[in-house]
mmCIF file of C-alpha atoms in Angstrom:
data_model
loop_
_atom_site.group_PDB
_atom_site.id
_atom_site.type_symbol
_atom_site.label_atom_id
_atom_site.label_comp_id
_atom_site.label_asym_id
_atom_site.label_seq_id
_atom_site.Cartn_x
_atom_site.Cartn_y
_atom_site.Cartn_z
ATOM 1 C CA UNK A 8 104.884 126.393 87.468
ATOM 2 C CA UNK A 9 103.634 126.669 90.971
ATOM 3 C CA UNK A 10 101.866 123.836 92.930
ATOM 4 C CA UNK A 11 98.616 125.752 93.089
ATOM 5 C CA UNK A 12 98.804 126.679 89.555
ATOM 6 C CA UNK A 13 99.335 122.910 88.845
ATOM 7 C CA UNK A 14 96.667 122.222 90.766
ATOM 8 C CA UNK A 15 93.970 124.188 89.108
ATOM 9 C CA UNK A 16 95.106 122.682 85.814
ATOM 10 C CA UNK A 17 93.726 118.750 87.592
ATOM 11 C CA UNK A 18 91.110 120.737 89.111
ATOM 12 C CA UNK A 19 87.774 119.659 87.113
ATOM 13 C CA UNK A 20 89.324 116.078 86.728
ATOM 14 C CA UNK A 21 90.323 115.845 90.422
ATOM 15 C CA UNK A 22 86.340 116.546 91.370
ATOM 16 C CA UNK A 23 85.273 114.568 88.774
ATOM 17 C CA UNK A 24 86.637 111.111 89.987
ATOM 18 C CA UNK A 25 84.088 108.808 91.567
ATOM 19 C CA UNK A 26 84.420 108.652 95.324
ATOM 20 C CA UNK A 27 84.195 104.464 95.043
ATOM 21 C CA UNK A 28 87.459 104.789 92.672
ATOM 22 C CA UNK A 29 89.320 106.729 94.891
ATOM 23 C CA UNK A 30 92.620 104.506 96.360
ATOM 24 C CA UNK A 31 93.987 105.486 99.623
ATOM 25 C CA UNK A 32 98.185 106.417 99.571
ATOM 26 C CA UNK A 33 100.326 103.396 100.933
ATOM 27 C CA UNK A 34 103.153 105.628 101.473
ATOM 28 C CA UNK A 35 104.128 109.108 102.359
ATOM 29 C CA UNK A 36 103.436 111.900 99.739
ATOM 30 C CA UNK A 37 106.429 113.161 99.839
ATOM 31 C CA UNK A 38 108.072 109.970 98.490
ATOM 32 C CA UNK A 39 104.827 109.252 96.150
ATOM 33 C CA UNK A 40 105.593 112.741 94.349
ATOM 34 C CA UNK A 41 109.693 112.199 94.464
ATOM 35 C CA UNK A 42 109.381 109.023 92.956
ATOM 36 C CA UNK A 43 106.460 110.425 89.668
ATOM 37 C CA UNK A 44 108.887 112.835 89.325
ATOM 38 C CA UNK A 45 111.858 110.727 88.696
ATOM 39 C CA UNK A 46 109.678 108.087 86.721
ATOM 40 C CA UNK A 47 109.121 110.868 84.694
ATOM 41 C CA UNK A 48 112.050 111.854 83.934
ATOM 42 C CA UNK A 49 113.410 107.998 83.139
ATOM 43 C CA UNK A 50 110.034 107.352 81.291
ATOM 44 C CA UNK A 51 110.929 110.130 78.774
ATOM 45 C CA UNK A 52 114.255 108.555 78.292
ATOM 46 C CA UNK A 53 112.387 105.642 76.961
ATOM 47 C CA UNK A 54 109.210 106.733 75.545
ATOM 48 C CA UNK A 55 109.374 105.641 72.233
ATOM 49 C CA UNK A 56 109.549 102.345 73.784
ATOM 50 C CA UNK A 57 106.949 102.518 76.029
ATOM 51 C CA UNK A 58 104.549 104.022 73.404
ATOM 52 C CA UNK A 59 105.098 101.370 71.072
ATOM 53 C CA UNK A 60 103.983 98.940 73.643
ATOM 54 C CA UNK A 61 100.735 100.607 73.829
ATOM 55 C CA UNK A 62 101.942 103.200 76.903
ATOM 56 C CA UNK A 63 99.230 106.455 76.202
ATOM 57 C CA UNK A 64 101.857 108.850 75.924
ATOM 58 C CA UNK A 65 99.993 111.441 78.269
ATOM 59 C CA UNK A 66 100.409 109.302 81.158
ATOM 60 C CA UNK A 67 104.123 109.960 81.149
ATOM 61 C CA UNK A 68 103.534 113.954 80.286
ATOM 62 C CA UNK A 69 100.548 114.378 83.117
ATOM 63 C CA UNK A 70 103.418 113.341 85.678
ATOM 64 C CA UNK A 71 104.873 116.860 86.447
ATOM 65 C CA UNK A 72 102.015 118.447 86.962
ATOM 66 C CA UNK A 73 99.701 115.979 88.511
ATOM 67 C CA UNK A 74 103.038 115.643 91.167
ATOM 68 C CA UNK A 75 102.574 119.428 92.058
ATOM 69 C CA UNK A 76 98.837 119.144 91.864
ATOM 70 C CA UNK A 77 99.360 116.350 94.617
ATOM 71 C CA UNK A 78 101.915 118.347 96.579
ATOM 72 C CA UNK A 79 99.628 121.236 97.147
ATOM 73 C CA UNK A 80 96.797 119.159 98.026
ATOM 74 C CA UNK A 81 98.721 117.375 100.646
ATOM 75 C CA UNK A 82 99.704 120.901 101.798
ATOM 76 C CA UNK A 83 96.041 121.907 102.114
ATOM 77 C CA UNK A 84 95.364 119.330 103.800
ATOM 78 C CA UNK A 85 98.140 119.115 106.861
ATOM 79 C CA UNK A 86 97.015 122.593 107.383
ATOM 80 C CA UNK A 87 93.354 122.135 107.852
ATOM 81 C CA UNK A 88 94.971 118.690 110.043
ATOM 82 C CA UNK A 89 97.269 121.194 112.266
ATOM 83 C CA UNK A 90 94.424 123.301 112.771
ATOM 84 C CA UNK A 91 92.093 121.127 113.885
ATOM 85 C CA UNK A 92 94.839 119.499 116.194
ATOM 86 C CA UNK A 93 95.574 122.963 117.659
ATOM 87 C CA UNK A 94 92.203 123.719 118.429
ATOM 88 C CA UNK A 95 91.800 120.410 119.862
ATOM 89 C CA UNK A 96 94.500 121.183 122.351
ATOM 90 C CA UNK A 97 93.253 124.308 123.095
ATOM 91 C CA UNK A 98 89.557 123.188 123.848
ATOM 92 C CA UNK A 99 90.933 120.832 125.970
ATOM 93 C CA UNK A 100 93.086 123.114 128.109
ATOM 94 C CA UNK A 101 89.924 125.542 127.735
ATOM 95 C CA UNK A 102 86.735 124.512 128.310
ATOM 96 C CA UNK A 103 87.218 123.131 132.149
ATOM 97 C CA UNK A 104 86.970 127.108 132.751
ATOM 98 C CA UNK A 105 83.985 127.623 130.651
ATOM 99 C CA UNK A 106 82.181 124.871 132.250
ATOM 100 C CA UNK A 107 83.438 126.127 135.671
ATOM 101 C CA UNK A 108 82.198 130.023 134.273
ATOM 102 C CA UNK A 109 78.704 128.145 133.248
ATOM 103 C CA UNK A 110 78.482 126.693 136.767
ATOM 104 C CA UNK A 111 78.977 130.334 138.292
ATOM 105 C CA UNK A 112 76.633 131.725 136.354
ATOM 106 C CA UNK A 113 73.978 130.067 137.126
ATOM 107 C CA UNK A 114 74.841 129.662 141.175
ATOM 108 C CA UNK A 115 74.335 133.755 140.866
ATOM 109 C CA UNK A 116 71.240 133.910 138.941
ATOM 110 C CA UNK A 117 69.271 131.401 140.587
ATOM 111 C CA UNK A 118 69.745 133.133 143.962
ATOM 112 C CA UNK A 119 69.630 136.465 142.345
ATOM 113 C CA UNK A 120 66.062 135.728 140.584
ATOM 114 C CA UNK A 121 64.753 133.184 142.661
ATOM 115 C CA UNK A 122 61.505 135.696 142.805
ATOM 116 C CA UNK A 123 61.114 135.690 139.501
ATOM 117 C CA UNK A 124 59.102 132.829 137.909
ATOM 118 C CA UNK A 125 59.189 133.220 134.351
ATOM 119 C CA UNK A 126 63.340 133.760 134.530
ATOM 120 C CA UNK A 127 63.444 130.982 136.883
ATOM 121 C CA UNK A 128 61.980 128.465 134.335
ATOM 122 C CA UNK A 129 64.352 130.055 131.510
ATOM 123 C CA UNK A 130 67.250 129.095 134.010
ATOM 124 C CA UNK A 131 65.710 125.811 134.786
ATOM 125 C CA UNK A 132 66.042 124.635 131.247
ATOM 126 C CA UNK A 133 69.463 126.544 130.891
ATOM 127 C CA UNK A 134 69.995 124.066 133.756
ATOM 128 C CA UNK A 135 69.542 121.143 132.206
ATOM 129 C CA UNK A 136 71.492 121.082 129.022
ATOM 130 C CA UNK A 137 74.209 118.902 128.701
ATOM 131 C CA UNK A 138 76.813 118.637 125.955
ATOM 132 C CA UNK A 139 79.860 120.951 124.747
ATOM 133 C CA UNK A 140 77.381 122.807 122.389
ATOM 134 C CA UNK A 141 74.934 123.708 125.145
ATOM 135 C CA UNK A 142 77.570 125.263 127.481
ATOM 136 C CA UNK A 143 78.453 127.577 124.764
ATOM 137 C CA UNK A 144 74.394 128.108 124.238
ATOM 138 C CA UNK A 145 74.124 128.700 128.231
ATOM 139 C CA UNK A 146 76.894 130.678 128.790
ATOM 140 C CA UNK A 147 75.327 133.183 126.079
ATOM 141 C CA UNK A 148 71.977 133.015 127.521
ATOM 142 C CA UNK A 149 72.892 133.655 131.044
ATOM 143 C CA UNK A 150 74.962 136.677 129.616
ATOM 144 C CA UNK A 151 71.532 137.774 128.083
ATOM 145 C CA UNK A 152 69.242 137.210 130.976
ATOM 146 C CA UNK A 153 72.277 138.878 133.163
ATOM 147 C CA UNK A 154 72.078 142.070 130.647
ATOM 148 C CA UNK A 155 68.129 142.524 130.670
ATOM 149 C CA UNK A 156 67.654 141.879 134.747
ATOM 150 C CA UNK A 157 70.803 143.957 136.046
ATOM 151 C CA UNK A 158 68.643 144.879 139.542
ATOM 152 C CA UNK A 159 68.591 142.176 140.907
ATOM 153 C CA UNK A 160 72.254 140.916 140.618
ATOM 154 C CA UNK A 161 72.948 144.230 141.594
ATOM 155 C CA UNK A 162 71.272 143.561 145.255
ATOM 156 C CA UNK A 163 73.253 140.240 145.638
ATOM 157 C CA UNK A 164 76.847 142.081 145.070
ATOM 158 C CA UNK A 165 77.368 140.058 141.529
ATOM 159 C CA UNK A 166 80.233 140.712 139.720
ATOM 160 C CA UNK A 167 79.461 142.454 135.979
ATOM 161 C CA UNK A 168 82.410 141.898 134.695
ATOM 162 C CA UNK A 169 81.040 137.748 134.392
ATOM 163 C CA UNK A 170 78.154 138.579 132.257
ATOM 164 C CA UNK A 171 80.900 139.833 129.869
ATOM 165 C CA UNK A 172 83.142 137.167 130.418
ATOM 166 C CA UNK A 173 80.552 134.539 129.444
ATOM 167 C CA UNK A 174 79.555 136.486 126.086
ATOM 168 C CA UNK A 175 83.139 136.829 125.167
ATOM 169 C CA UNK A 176 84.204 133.023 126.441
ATOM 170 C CA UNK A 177 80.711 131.553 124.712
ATOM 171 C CA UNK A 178 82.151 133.339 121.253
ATOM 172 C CA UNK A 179 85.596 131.617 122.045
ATOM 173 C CA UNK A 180 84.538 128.633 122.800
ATOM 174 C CA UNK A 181 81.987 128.490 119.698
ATOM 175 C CA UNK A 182 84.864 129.010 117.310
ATOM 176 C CA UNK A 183 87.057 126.703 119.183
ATOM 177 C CA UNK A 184 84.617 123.644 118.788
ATOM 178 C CA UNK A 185 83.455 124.745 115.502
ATOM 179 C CA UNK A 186 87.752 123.945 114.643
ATOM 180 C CA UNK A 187 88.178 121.215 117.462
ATOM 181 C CA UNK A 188 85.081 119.014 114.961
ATOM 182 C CA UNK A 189 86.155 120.485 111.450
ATOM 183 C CA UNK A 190 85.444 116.985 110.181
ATOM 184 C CA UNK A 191 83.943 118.224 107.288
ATOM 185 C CA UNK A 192 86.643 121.033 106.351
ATOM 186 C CA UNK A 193 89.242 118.345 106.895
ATOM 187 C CA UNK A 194 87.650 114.945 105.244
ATOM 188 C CA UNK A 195 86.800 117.504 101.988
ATOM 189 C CA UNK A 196 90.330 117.951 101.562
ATOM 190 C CA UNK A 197 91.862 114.882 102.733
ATOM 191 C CA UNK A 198 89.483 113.268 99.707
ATOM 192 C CA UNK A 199 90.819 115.953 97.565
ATOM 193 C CA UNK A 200 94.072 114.898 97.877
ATOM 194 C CA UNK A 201 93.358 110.748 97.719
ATOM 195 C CA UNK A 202 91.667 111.885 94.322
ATOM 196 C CA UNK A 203 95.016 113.419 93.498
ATOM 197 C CA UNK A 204 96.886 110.594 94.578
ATOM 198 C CA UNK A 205 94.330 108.279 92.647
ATOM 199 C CA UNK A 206 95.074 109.494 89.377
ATOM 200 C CA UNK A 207 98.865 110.212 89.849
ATOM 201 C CA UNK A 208 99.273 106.168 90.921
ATOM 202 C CA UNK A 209 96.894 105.032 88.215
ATOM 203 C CA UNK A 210 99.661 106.335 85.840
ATOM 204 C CA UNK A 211 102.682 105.840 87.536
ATOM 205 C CA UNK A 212 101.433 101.646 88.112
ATOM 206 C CA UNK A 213 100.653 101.703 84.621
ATOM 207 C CA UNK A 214 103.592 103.194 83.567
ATOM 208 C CA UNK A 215 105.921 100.339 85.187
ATOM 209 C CA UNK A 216 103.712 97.509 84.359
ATOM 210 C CA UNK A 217 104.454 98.714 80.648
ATOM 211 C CA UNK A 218 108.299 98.922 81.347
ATOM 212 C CA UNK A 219 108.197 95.698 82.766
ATOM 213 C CA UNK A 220 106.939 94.263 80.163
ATOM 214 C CA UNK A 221 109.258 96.402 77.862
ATOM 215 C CA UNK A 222 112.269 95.665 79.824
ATOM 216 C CA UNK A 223 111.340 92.235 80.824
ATOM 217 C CA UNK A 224 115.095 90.722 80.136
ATOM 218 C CA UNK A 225 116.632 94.410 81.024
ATOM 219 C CA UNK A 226 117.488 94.326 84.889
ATOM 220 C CA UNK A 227 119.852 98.080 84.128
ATOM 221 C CA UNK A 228 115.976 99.445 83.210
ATOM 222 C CA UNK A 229 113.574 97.483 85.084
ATOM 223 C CA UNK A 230 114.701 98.445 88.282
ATOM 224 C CA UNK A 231 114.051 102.076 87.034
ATOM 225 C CA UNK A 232 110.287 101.158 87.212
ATOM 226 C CA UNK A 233 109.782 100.075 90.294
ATOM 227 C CA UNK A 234 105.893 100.065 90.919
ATOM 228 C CA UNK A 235 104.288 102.159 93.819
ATOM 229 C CA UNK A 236 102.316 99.130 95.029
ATOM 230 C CA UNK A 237 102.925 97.527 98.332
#
């Protein structure tokens, strides 16, 4: 069965779980999933033990699949985390132009409609925003006002091919922040997976406290059920 597939069968219980129950992992997934997979396989071995010592016998047969369900979560999530981080980096190395293109633009229009009072006060406020999200606003408004008053800029000598520029870098540099502070895309599905990982280590620790008690005076199979708790 694929991880996705496993996934959709935890799906309704995974959404279900109460955010103040959710546990955060104390060790990488990778070895979280390894190691229900192995208890798995070891807890079959001695289920009829385990069950007679009051062990719910799904908790064992949940392990498989809740271990996928956890993989592909993790998956989901290190994606949205390498997005983010990419556009991050590229924001970073970015934006010093767009601010830079911002500052152009409105060097040339203030000169270029410095005759014209009602622009002038539409610059003037372009003027004083502040704040990644108001470049991106500026740069599109400048590229509007640039559009609707060509004469002018024509007189001064501007250069069209900015008012295009700061359309197309305002639309880059939207989607760019909008990634850069995915916050929300990336703490939905980081919670997804500690949901996961809640209900996989609720029933791998309960799993080994009920071998341990089985196999109290049985070192060969107690060190089989070695509990994920640090």
């Amino acid at each position: 069965m694929e991880f996705q597939q496993e996934y959709e069968i935890w799906k309704d219980r995974i959404e279900n779980l109460a955010k103040e129950n959710v546990k955060l992992p104390n060790k990488p997934i990778d070895e979280v999933t390894a190691y229900a997979e192995a208890l798995a396989i070891e807890a079959n071995k001695d289920k009829e033990k385990l069950l007679a010592a009051g062990l719910n016998s799904d908790f064992i047969d949940d392990l498989p699949s809740l271990s996928g369900a956890l993989r592909y979560c993790q998956a989901i999530w290190m994606s949205d985390y390498k997005a983010i981080d990419e556009a991050q980096k590229e924001w970073k190395l970015e934006s010093p132009d767009a601010y830079q293109l911002r500052k152009e633009m409105l060097h040339h229009l203030s000169f270029a409609y410095r005759g014209m009072d009602d622009v002038k006060q539409k610059i003037k406020r372009i003027r004083g925003g502040s704040g990644h999200a108001d470049m991106i606003q500026d740069l599109l408004e400048l590229s509007v006002l640039a559009e609707k008053y060509p004469e002018p800029l024509t007189k001064i000598g501007f250069d069209n091919t900015l008012t295009t520029k700061a359309r197309e870098v305002s639309n880059r540099m939207r989607e760019l922040l909008a990634m850069a502070n995915g916050s929300e895309m990336q703490n939905g599905n980081k919670l997804k997976r500690d949901k996961t990982f809640t209900l996989l280590s609720l029933r791998t620790i309960e799993i080994c406290e009920v071998a341990r008690y089985v196999f109290w005076d049985n070192e060969s199979r107690l060190s089989v059920y070695r509990s994920l708790r640090s």
